[in-house]
PDB file of C-alpha atoms in Angstrom:
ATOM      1  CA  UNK A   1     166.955  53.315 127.375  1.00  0.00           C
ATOM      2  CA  UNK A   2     164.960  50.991 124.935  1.00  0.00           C
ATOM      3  CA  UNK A   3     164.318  53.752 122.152  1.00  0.00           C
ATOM      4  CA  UNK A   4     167.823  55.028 122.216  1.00  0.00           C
ATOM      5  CA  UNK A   5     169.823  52.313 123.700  1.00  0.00           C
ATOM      6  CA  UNK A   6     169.128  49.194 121.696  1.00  0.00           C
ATOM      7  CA  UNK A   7     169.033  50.748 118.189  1.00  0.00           C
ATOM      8  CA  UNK A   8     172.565  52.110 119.840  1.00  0.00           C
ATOM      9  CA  UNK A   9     173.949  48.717 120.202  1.00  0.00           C
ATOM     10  CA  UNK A  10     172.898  47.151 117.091  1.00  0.00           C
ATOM     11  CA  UNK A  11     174.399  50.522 115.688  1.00  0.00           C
ATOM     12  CA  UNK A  12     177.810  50.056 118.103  1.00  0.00           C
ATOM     13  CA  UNK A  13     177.687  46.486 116.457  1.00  0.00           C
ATOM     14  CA  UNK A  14     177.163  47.377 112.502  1.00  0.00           C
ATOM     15  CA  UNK A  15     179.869  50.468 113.163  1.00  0.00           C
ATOM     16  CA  UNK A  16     182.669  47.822 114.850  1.00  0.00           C
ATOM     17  CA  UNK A  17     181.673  45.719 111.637  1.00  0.00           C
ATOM     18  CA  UNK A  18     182.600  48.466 109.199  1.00  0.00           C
ATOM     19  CA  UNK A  19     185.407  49.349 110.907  1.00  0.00           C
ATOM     20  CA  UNK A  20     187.232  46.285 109.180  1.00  0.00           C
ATOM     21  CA  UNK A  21     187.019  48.182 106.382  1.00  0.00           C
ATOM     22  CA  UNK A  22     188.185  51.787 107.100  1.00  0.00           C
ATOM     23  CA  UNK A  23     191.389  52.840 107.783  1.00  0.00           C
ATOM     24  CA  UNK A  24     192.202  53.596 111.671  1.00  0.00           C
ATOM     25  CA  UNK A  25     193.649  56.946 109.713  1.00  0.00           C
ATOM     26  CA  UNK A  26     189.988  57.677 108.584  1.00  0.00           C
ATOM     27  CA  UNK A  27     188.724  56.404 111.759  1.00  0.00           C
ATOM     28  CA  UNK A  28     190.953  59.041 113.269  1.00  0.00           C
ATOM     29  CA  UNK A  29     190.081  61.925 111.512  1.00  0.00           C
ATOM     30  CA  UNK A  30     186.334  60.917 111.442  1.00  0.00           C
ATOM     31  CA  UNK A  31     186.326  61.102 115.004  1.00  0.00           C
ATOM     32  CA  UNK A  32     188.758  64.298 115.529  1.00  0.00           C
ATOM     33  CA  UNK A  33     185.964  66.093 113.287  1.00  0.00           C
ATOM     34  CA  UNK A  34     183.130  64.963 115.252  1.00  0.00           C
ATOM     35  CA  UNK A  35     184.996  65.745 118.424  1.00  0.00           C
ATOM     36  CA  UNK A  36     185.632  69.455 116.554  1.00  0.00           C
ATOM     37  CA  UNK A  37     182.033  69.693 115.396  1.00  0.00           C
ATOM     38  CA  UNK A  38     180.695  68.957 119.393  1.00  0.00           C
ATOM     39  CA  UNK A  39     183.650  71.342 120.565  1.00  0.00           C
ATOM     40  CA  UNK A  40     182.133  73.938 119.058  1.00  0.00           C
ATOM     41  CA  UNK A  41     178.404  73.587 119.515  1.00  0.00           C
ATOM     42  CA  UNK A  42     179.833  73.529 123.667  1.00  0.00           C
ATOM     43  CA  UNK A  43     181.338  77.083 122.743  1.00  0.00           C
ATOM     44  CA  UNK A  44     178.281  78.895 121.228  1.00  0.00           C
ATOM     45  CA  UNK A  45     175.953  80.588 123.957  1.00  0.00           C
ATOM     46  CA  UNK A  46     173.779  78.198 125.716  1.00  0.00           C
ATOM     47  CA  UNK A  47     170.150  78.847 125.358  1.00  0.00           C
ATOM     48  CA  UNK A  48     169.460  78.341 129.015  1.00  0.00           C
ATOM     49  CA  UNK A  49     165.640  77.715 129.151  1.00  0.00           C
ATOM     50  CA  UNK A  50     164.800  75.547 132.552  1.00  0.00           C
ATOM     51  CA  UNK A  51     160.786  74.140 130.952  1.00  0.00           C
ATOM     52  CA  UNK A  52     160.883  70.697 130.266  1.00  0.00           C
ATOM     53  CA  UNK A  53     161.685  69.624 126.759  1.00  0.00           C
ATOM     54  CA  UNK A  54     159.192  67.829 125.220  1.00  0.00           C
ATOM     55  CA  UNK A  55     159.748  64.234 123.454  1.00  0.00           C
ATOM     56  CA  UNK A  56     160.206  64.139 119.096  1.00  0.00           C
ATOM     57  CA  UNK A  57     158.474  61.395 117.413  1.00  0.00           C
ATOM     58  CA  UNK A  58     159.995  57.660 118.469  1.00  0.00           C
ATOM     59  CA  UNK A  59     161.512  57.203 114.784  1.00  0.00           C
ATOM     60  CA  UNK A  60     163.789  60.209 115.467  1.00  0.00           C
ATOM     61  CA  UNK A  61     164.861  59.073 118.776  1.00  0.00           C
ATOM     62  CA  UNK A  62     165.352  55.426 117.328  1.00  0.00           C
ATOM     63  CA  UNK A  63     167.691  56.566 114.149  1.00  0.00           C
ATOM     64  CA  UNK A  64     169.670  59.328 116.489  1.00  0.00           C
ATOM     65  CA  UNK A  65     170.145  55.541 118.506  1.00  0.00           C
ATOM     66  CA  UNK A  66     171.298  53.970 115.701  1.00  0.00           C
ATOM     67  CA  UNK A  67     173.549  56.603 113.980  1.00  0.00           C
ATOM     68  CA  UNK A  68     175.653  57.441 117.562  1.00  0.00           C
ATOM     69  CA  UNK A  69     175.810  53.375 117.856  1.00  0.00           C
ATOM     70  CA  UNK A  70     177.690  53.266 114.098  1.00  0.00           C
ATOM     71  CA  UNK A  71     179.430  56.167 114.387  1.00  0.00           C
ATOM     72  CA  UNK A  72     180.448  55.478 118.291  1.00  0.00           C
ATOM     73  CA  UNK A  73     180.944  51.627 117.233  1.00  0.00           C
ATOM     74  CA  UNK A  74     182.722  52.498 114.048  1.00  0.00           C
ATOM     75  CA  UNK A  75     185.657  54.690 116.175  1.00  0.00           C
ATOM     76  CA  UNK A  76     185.282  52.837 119.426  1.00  0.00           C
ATOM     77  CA  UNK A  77     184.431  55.550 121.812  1.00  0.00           C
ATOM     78  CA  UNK A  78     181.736  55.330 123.909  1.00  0.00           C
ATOM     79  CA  UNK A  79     179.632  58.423 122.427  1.00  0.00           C
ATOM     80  CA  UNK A  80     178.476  60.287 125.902  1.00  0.00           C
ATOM     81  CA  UNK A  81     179.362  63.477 124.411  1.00  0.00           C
ATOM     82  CA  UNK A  82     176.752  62.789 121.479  1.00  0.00           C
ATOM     83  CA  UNK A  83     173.792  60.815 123.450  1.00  0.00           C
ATOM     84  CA  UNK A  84     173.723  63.372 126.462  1.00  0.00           C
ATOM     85  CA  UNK A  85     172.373  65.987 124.206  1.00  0.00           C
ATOM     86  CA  UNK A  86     170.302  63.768 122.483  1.00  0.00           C
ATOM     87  CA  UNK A  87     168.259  62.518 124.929  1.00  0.00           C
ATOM     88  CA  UNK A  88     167.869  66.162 125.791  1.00  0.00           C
ATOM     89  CA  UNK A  89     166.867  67.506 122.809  1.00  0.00           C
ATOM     90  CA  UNK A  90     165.541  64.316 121.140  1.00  0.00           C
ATOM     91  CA  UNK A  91     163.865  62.230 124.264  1.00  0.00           C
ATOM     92  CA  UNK A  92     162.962  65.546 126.193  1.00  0.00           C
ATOM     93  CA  UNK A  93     164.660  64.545 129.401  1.00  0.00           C
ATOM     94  CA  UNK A  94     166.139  66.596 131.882  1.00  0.00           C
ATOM     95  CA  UNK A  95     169.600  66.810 132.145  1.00  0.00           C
ATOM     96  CA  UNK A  96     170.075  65.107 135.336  1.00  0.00           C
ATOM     97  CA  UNK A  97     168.580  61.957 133.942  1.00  0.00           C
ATOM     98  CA  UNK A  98     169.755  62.422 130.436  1.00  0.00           C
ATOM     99  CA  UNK A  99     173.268  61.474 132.168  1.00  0.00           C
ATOM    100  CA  UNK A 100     172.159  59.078 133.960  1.00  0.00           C
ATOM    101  CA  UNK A 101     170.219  57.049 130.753  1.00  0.00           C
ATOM    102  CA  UNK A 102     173.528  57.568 129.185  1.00  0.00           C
ATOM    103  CA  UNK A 103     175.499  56.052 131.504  1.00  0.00           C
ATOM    104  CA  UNK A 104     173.352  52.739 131.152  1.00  0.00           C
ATOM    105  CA  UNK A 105     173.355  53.021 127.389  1.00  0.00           C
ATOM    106  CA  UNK A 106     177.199  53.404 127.241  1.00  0.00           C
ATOM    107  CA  UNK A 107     177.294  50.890 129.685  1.00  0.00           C
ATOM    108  CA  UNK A 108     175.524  48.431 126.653  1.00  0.00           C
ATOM    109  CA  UNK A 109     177.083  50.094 123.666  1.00  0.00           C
ATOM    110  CA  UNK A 110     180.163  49.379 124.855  1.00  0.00           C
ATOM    111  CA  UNK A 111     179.819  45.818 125.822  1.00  0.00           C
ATOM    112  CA  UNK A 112     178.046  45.358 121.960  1.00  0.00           C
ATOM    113  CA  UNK A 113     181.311  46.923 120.639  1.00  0.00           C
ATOM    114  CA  UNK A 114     183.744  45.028 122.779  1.00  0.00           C
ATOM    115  CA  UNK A 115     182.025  41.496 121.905  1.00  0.00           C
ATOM    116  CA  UNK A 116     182.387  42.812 118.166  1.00  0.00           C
ATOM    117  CA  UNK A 117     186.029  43.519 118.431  1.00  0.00           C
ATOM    118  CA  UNK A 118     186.890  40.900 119.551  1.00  0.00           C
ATOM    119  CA  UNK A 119     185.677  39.073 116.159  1.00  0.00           C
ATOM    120  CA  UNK A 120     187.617  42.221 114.373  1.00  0.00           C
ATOM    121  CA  UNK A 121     191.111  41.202 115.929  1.00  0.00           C
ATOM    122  CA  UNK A 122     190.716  37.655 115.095  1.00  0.00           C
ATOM    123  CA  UNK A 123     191.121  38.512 111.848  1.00  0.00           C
TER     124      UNK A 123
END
């Protein structure tokens, strides 16, 4: 949760910054091509292999954190669909407690990106 997690919610918060800037039409299609991009990797063959995955290097685990948190942040979803699979891949968890981690790190993202805005509609 640390490695992933907090780099998430500084990311949810930078992402819920920038979206004062971008169009909710961008923000739209930003997210309908993500949501495209993930729909697609779910229909290719799944390389079913049951040994445990083992962990990447921290750094990679902390930016994947931070780069779901702005991109989750900047469209204000809360980004299971994208840290699921990596905490898999990227933290070497199994999946039973990849969804579990995520469901604590959504849990934070999305009270960092709530708090945030609420500064954004003030304004």
């Amino acid at each position: 949760v640390l490695l992933f997690g907090v780099p998430g919610m500084a990311g949810t918060y930078m992402g819920a910054w920038l979206a004062t800037w971008v169009s909710g039409l961008v923000q739209l299609a930003l997210f309908a091509v993500v949501m495209l991009v993930a729909s697609w990797q779910m229909l290719k063959p799944a390389d079913l292999d049951d040994s445990p995955h083992e962990p990447r290097e921290v750094w990679k685990i902390v930016l994947d954190g931070l780069f779901v948190g702005v991109l989750t942040g900047l469209v204000g979803v809360g980004g299971g669909f994208l840290i699921v699979p990596a905490l898999v891949l990227l933290g070497g968890l199994s999946m039973h407690r990849a969804i579990a981690t995520s469901l604590v790190i959504i849990a934070l993202k999305s009270f960092t990106g709530f708090w945030k805005y609420l500064d954004v509609l003030d304004q």
